[in-house]
Short mmCIF file of C-alpha atoms in Angstrom, two decimals:
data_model
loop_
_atom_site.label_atom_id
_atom_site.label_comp_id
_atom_site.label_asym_id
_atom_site.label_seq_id
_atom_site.Cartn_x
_atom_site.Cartn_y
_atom_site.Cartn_z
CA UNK A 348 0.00 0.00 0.00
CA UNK A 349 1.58 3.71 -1.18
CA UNK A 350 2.09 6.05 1.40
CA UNK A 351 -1.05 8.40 -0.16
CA UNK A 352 -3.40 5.13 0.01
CA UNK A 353 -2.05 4.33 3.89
CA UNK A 354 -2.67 8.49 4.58
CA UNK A 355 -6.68 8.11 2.84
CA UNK A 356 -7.05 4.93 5.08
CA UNK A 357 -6.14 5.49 8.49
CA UNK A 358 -8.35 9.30 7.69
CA UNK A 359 -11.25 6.94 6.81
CA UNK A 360 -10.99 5.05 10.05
CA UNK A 361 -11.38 8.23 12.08
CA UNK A 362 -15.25 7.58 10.63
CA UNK A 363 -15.37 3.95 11.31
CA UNK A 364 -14.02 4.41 15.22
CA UNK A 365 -16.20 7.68 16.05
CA UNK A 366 -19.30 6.27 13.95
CA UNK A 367 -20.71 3.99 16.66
CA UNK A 368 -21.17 7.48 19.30
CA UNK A 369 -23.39 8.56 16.94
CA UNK A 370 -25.04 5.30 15.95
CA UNK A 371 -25.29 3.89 19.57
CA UNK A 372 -25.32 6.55 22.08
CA UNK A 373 -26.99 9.35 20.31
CA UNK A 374 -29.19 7.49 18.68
CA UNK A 375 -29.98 4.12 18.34
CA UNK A 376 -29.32 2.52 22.19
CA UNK A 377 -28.51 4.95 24.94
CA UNK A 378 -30.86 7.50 24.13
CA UNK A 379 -34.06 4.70 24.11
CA UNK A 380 -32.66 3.51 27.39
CA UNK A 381 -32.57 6.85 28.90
CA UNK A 382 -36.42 7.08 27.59
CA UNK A 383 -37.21 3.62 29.26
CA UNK A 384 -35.07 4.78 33.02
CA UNK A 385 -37.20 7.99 32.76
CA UNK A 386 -40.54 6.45 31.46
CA UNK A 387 -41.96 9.95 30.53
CA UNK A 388 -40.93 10.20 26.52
CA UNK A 389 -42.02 13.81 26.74
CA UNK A 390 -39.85 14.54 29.97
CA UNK A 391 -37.02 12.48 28.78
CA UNK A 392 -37.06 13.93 25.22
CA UNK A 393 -36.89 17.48 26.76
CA UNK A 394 -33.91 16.32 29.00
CA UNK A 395 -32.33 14.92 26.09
CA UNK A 396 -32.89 17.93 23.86
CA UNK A 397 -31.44 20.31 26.64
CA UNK A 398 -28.05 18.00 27.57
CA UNK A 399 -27.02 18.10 23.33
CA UNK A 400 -28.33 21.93 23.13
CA UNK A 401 -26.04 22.60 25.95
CA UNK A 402 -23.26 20.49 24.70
CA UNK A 403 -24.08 22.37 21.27
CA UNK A 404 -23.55 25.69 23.05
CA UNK A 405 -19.51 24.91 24.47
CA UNK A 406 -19.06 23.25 20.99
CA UNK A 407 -20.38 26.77 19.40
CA UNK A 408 -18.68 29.32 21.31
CA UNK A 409 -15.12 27.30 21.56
CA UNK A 410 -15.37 26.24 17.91
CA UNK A 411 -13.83 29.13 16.32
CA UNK A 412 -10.71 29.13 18.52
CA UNK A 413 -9.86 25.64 17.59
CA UNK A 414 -10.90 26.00 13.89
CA UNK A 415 -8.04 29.14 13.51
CA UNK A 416 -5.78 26.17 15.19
CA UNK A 417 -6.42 24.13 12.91
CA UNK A 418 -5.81 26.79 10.11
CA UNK A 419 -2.32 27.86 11.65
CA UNK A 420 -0.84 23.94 11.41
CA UNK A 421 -0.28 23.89 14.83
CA UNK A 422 0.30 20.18 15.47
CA UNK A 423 -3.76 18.95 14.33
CA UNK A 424 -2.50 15.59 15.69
CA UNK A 425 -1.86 16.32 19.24
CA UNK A 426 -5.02 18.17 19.12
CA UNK A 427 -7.00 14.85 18.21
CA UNK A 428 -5.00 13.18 20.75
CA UNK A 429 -6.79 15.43 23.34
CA UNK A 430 -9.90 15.06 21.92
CA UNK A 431 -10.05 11.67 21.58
CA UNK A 432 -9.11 11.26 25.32
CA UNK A 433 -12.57 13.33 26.17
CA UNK A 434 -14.17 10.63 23.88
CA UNK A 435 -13.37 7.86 25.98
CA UNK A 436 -14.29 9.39 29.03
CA UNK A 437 -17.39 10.70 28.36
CA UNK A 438 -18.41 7.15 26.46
CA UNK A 439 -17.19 5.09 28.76
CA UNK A 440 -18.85 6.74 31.91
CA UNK A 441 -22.17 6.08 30.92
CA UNK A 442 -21.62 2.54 32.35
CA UNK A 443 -22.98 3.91 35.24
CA UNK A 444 -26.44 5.05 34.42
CA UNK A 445 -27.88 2.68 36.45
CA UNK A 446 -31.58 1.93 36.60
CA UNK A 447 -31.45 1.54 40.48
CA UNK A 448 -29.14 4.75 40.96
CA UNK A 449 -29.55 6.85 37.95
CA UNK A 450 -28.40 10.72 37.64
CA UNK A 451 -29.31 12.43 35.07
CA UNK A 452 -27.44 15.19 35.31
CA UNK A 453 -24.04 13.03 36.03
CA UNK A 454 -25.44 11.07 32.68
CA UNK A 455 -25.98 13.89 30.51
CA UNK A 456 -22.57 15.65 31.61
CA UNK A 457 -20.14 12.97 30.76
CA UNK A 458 -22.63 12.13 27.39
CA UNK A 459 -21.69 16.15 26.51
CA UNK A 460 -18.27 15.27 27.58
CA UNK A 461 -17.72 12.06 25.26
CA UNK A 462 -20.07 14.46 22.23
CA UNK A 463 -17.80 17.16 22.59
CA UNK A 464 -14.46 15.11 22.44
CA UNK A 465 -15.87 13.81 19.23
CA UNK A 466 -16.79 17.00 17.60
CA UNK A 467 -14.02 18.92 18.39
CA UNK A 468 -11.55 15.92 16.93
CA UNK A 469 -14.00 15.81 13.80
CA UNK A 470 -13.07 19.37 13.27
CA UNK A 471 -9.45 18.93 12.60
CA UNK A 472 -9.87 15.23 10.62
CA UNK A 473 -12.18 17.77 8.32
CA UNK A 474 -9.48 20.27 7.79
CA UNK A 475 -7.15 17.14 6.65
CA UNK A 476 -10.15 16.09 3.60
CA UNK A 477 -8.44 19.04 1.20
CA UNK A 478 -4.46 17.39 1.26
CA UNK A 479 -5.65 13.66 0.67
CA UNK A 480 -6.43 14.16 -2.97
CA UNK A 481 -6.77 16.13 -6.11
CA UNK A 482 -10.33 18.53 -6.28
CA UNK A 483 -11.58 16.00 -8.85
CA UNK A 484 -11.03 13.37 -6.14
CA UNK A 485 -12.29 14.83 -2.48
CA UNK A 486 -16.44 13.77 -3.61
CA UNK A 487 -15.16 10.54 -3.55
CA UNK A 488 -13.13 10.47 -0.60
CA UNK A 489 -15.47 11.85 1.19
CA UNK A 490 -18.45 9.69 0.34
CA UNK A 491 -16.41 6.30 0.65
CA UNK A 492 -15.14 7.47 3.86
CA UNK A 493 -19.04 8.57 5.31
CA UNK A 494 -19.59 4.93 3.55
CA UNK A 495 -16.62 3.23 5.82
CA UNK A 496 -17.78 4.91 8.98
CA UNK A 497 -21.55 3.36 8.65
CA UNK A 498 -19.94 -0.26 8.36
CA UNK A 499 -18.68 0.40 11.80
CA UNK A 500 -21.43 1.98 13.26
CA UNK A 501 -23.20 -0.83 11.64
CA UNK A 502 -21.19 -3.72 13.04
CA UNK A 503 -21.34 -2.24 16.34
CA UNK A 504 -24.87 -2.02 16.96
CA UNK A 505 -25.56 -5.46 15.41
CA UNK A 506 -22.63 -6.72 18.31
CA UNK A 507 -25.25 -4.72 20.61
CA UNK A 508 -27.79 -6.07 19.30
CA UNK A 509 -27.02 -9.79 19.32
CA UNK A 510 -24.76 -10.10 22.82
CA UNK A 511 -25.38 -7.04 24.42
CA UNK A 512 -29.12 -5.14 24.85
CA UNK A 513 -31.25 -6.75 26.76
CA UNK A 514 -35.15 -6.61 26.84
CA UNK A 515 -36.33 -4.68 30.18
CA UNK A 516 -39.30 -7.35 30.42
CA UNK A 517 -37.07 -10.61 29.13
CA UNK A 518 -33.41 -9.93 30.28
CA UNK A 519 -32.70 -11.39 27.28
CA UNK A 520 -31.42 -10.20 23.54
CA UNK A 521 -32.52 -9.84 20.13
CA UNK A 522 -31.33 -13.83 19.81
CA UNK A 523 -32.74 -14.80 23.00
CA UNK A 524 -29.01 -14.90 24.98
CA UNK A 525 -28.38 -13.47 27.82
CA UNK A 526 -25.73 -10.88 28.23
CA UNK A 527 -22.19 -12.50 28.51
CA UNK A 528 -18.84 -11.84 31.05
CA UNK A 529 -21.47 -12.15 33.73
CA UNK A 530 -23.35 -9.08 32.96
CA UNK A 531 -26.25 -9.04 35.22
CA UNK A 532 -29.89 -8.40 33.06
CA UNK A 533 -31.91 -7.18 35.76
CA UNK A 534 -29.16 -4.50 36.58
CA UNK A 535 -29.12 -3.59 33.00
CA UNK A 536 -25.58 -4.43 32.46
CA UNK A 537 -26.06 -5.27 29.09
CA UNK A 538 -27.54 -2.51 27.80
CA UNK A 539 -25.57 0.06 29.95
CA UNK A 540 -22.17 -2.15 28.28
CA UNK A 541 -22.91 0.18 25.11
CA UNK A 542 -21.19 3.22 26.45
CA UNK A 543 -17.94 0.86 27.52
CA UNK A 544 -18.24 -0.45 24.01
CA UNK A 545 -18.44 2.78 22.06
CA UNK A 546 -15.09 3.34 24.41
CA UNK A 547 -12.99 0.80 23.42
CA UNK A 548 -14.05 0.35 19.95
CA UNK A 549 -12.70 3.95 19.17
CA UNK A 550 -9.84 3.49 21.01
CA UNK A 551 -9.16 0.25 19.12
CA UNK A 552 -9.51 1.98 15.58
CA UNK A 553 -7.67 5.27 16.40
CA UNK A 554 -4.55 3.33 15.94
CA UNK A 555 -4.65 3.13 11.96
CA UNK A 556 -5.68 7.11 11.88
CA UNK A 557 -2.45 7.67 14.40
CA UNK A 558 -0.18 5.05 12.59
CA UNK A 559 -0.70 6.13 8.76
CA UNK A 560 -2.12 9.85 8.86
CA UNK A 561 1.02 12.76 8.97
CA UNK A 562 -0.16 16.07 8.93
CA UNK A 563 2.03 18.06 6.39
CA UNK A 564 1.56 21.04 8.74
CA UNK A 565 2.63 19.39 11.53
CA UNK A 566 5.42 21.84 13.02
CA UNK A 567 4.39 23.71 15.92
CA UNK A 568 2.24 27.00 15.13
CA UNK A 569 4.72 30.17 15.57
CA UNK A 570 3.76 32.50 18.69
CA UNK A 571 0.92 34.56 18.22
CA UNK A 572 -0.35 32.34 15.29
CA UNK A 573 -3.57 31.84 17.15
CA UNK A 574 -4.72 35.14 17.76
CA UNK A 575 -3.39 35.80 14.22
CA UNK A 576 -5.80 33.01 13.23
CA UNK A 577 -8.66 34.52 15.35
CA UNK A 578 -7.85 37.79 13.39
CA UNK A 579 -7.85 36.79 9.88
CA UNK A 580 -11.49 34.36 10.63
CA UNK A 581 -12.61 37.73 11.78
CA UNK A 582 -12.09 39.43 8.82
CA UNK A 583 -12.95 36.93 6.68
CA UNK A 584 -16.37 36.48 8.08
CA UNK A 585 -17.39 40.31 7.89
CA UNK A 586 -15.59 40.12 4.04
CA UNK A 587 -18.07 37.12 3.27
CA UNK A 588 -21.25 39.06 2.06
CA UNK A 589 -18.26 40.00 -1.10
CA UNK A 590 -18.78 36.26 -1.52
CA UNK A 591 -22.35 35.50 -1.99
CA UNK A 592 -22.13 31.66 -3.34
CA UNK A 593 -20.05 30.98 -0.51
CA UNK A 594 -21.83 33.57 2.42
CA UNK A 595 -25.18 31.30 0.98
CA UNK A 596 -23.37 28.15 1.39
CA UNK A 597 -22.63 28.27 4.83
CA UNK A 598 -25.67 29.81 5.90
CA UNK A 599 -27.93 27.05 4.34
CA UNK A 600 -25.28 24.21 5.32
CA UNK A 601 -25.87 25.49 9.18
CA UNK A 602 -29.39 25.38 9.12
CA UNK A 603 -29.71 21.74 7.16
CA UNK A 604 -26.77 19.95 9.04
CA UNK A 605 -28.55 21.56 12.39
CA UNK A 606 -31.96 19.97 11.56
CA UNK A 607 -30.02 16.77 10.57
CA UNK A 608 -28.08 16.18 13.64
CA UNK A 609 -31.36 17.14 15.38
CA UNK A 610 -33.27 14.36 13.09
CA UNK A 611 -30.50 11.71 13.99
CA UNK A 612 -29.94 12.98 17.83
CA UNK A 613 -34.20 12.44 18.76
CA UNK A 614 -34.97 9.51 16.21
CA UNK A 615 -34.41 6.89 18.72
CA UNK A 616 -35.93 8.05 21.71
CA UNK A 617 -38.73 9.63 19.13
CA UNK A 618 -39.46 6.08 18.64
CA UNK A 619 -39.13 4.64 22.06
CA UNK A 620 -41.90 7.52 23.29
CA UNK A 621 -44.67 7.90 20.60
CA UNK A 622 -44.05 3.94 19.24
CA UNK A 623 -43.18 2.10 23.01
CA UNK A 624 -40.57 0.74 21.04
CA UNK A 625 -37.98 -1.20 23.22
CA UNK A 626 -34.20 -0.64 22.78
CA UNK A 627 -34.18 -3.48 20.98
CA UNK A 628 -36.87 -2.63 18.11
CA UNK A 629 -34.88 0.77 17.98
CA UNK A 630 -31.52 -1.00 17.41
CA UNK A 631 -33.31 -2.95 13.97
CA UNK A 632 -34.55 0.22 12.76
CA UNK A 633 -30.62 1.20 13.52
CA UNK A 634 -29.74 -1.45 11.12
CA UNK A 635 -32.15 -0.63 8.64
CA UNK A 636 -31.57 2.93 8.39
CA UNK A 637 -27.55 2.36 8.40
CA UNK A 638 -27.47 -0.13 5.74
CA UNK A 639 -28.89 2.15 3.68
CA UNK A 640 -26.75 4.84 4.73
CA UNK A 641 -23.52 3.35 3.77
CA UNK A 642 -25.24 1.93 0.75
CA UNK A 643 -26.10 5.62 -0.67
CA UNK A 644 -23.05 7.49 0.40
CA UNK A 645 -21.06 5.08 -1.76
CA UNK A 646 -23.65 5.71 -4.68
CA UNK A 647 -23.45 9.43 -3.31
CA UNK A 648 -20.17 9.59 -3.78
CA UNK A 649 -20.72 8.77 -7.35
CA UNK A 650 -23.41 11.13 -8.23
CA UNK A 651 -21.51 13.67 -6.61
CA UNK A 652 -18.69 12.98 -9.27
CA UNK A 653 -21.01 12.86 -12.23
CA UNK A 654 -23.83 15.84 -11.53
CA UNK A 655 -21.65 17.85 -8.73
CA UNK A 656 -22.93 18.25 -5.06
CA UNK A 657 -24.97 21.09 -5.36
CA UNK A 658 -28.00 19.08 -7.13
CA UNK A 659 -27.05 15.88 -4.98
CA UNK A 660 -27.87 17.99 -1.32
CA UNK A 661 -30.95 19.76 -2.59
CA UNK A 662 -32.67 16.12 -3.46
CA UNK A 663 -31.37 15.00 -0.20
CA UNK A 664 -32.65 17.66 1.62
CA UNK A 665 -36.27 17.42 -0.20
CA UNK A 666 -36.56 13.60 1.04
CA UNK A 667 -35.65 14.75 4.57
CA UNK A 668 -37.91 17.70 4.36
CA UNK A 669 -40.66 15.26 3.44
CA UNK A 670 -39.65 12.50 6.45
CA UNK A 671 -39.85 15.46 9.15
CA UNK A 672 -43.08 16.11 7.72
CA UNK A 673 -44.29 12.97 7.50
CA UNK A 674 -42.55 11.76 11.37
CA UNK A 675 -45.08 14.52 12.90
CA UNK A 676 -48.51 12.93 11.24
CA UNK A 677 -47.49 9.06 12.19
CA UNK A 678 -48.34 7.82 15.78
CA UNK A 679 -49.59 4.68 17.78
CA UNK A 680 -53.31 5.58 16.82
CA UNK A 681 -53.20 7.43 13.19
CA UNK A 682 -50.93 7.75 10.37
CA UNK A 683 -51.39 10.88 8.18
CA UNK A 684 -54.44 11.31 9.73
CA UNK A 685 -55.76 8.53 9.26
CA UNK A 686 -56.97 6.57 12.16
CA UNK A 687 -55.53 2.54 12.45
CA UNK A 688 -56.60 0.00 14.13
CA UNK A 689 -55.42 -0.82 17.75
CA UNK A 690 -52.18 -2.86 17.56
CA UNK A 691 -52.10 -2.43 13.62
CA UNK A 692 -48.41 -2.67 12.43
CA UNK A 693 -48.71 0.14 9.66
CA UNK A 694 -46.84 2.73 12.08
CA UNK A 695 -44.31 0.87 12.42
CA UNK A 696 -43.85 0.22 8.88
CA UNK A 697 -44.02 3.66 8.28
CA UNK A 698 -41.41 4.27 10.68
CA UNK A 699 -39.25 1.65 9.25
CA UNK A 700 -39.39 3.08 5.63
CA UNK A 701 -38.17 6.81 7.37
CA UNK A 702 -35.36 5.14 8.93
CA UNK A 703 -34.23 4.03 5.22
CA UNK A 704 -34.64 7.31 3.82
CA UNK A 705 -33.20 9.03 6.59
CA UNK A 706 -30.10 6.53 6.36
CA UNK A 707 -29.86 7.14 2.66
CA UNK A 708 -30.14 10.73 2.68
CA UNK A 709 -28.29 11.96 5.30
CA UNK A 710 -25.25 10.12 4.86
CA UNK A 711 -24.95 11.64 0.94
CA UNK A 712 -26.15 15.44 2.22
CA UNK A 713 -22.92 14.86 4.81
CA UNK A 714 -20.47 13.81 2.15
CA UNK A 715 -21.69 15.85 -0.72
CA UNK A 716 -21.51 18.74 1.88
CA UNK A 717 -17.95 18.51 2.14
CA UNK A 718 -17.19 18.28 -1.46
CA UNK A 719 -19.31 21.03 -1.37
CA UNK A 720 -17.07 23.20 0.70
CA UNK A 721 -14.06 22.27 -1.32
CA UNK A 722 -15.56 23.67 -4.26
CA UNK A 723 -17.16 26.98 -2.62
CA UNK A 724 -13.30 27.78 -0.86
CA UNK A 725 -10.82 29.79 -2.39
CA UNK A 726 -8.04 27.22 -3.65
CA UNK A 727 -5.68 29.18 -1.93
CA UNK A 728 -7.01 29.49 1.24
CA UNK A 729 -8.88 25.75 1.52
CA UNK A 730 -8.30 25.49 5.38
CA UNK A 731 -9.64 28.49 5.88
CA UNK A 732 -12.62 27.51 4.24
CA UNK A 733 -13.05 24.52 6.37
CA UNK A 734 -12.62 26.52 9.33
CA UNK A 735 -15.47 28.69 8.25
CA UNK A 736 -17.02 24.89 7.29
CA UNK A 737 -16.58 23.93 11.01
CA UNK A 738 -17.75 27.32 12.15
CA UNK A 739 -20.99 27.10 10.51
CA UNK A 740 -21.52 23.52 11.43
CA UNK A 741 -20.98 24.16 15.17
CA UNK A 742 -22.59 28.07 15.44
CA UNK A 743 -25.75 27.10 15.99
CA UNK A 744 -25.51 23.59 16.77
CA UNK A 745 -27.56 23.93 19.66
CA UNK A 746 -30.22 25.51 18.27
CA UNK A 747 -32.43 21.87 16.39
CA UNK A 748 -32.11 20.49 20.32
CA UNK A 749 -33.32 23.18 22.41
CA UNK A 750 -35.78 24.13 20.01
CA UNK A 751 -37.25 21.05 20.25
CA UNK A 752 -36.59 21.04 24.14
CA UNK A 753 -38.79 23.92 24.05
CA UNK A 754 -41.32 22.83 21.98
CA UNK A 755 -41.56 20.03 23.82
CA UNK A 756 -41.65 21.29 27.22
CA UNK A 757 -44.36 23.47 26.36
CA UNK A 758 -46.95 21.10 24.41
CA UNK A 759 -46.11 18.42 26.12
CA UNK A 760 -46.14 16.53 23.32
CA UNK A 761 -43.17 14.46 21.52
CA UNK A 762 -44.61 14.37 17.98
CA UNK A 763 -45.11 18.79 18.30
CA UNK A 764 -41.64 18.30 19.99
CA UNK A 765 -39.94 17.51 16.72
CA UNK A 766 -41.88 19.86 14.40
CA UNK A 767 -38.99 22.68 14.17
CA UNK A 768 -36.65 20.08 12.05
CA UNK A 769 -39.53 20.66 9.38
CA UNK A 770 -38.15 24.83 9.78
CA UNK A 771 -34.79 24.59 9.97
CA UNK A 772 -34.56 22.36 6.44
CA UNK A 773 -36.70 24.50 5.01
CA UNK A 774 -33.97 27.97 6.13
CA UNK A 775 -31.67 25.49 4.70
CA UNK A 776 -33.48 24.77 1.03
CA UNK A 777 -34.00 28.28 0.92
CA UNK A 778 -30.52 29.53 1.10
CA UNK A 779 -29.28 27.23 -1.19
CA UNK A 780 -31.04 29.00 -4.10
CA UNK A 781 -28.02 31.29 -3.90
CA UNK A 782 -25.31 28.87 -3.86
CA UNK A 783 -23.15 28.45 -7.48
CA UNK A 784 -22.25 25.17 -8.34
CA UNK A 785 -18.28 26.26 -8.67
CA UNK A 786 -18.37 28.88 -6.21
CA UNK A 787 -17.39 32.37 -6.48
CA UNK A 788 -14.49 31.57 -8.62
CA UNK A 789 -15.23 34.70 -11.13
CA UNK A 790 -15.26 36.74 -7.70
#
C-alpha cells in the first residue's frame, strides 16, 4: 500500500471508530434507554434535547478558537490526541447510568463530555479532507469514507444487538441470549455495556488514523499564530457578504446539518416515546436505516462525481424535508391522519421506511456537503474555508435540540416536539437558491 493510500485509510478510520457514538449513544441505544429509566418520553425527550443543546452551546462558542488552530498547522494531531481522550471518558462513563441509581445530570454531563471530544476531533480530521487528494477526487473520498464509517457503526450495533441489549421485560437479547462476562440483566448491564463499548471500539480503531495519517503542517504554530488566526477568521467572516455563493453556502449548510443532527440525535428516543418501542426494536430500525446509509453514500459519492454536489444535497434535503413532515402525522393511533386499528403494524412500517430514507439521505447530504465546501473555498485558502465549514456547522448547533426542548416542554407533546426540524430544512433549502455550483471563482 503507497504512502497516499495508507494516509486516505487510516483518515477513513477516524469515521469507522467515532461512527458507533453517533449510531449507539446518540441514537440508536442509549438514548431509548434513557427514555425507558425515565418512562416519561415527553420529559425524557426534553432532557435529552437540553443535555445536546447545551453540549451544542460549548461546541459553538469554543469552535472558532480551535478551527483558527487548525488553520495555523499547529500540530492537528496532538489536538485529536486530546480530543479523543474526552471521547473515551465521556463514552465510557455512561456505564454507570444505572436503573437503580440513575443521575441524570451526572449522565448527561459525561454524554456532553464524550459528544464534545468527538466534535471537536472531527473538526481537525475535516481540515485534513483538502491534502488527501486532487479537487476531482475529495467527492469521492469523502463519500467512501461517510460509507466506511456506517460499516462500523453498523457492526457495532448489530454486536449490541445480538450479545449485548437486553429486553427490560425478558433480560434477554434480540437472539434470546443473555448478556455475557457475567453481565447481570436485571441491573441492566447489558444494555448500559454500550457506552464501555463505544469506548474501546474507538480506542481500538484510532490506531490506523495515528499510525498512517502525517499532517504536512505538523510543526508547531509560531507564537501569536492563534490570535493571528482569530484575526484573519474575523475578517474573513465580515468580508463574506463580497462572496455570496459561498456567504449562501454556509448559511444554508448550518441550518440543514442543524436539523439533521437534530433528526439523527431524537430519532431513537422519538421512537421509544410515541411507538413504546424497546431498545431493541430501535436497534433494527438502527440497522435498517444504516445499511442504507452506507449503501447511498457510496452511490453518493458517485453522483456527486457525475452531476456535482450542489443538485445531490438539494434532493437529499427534499426527502428529509418530506420525512420530518411525515414523522409529525405518524403515531400509535393514526398515520397521516388517518386513524388505524389498535395494535395495527402500519406505524411501524411507516417508521421503518423513514429510517431508510433518513439513512440514505443523510449520509450523501454529509459527504456531498464537504465536497461542497471544497468547491465553494478559495483554492488558496482551503483550510480556511473549512474553518469557516466547522464554524458554521458548530454556530448554531444547539439551536435543532433546544428548540425542540422547548417545543416540547411546552406542548407536552413528543410528535409537536420535533416539528422545528420541518423549519430549519426548510432555512436550509432556501438559502441554497443562492449557492453556485463552482463557487465564487469569477469573484
Amino acid at each position: 500500500m503507497t504512502e497516499t493510500r495508507k494516509r486516505i485509510w487510516g483518515w477513513f478510520f477516524f469515521d469507522w471508530a467515532s461512527q458507533p457514538y453517533n449510531t449507539l449513544l446518540i441514537t440508536f441505544i442509549f438514548a431509548p434507554y434513557v427514555k425507558e429509566l425515565m418512562v416519561d418520553g415527553a420529559a425524557a425527550q426534553t432532557a435529552w434535547a437540553f443535555g445536546i443543546g447545551f453540549a451544542g452551546i460549548a461546541i459553538a462558542l469554543l469552535a472558532p478558537v480551535l478551527g483558527a488552530i487548525a488553520d495555523t498547522g499547529g500540530n492537528r494531531i496532538r489536538w485529536i490526541w486530546l480530543f479523543s481522550g474526552l471521547y473515551v471518558v465521556g463514552s465510557g462513563m455512561l456505564w454507570f447510568a444505572s436503573p437503580d441509581d440513575f443521575n441524570l445530570y451526572a449522565t448527561l454531563f459525561f454524554f456532553a463530555l464524550g459528544l464534545v471530544g468527538m466534535e471537536f476531533a472531527t473538526i481537525f480530521t475535516n481540515a485534513m479532507l483538502p491534502d488527501l487528494g486532487p479537487r476531482e477526487e475529495i467527492g469521492r473520498i469523502s463519500g467512501n469514507g461517510w460509507a466506511f464509517g456506517y460499516v462500523g457503526g453498523l457492526i457495532t450495533l448489530v454486536i449490541m444487538l445480538v450479545f449485548f441489549a437486553e429486553s427490560a421485560s425478558s433480560g434477554r437479547t434480540f437472539v434470546g441470549m443473555t448478556p455475557p462476562f457475567g453481565l447481570d440483566p436485571e441491573a441492566r448491564e447489558g444494555t448500559r455495556f454500550v457506552g464501555p463499548l463505544t469506548a474501546i471500539w474507538f480506542a481500538i480503531f484510532m490506531i490506523p488514523f495515528f499510525v498512517w495519517v502525517r499532517d504536512p503542517r505538523a510543526k508547531p504554530a509560531p507564537p501569536g499564530a492563534v490570535k493571528k488566526a482569530l484575526s484573519d477568521l474575523g475578517r474573513t467572516i465580515r468580508t463574506l457578504p463580497r462572496y455570496p455563493s459561498l456567504f449562501s453556502y454556509l448559511g444554508a449548510s448550518m441550518f440543514y446539518r442543524d436539523a439533521l443532527n437534530g433528526m439523527y440525535a431524537f430519532g431513537g428516543i422519538y421512537a421509544a416515546g410515541v411507538l413504546g418501542w424497546s431498545v431493541v426494536d430501535v436497534g433494527i430500525f438502527g440497522i435498517i436505516a444504516i445499511i442504507s446509509g452506507a449503501l447511498f453514500a457510496w452511490l453518493g459519492g458517485k453522483a456527486d462525481m457525475r452531476h456535482g454536489p450542489k443538485p445531490v444535497i438539494t434532493v437529499c434535503i427534499l426527502a428529509l424535508t418530506a420525512v420530518a413532515i411525515s414523522i409529525v402525522l405518524v403515531s400509535r393511533e393514526q398515520v397521516f391522519l388517518i386513524p388505524v386499528a389498535e395494535g395495527s403494524n402500519l406505524p411501524d412500517i411507516a417508521f421503518y421506511v423513514f429510517g431508510v430514507v433518513i439513512g440514505a439521505a443523510g449520509g450523501v447530504l454529509q459527504a456531498a456537503s464537504r465536497t461542497m465546501m471544497v468547491r465553494q473555498a478559495h483554492e488558496t485558502r482551503m483550510t480556511e474555508g473549512f474553518g469557516l465549514y466547522a464554524l458554521a456547522g458548530k454556530a448554531t448547533s444547539f439551536l435543532a435540540p433546544m428548540l425542540i426542548g422547548f417545543v416540547t416542554w411546552i406542548s407536552g407533546s413528543q410528535q409537536v416536539g420535533v416539528s422545528p426540524l420541518i423549519l430549519l430544512f426548510g432555512i436550509g433549502l432556501l438559502l441554497l437558491r443562492w449557492v453556485k455550483p463552482d463557487g465564487d471563482r469569477a469573484v
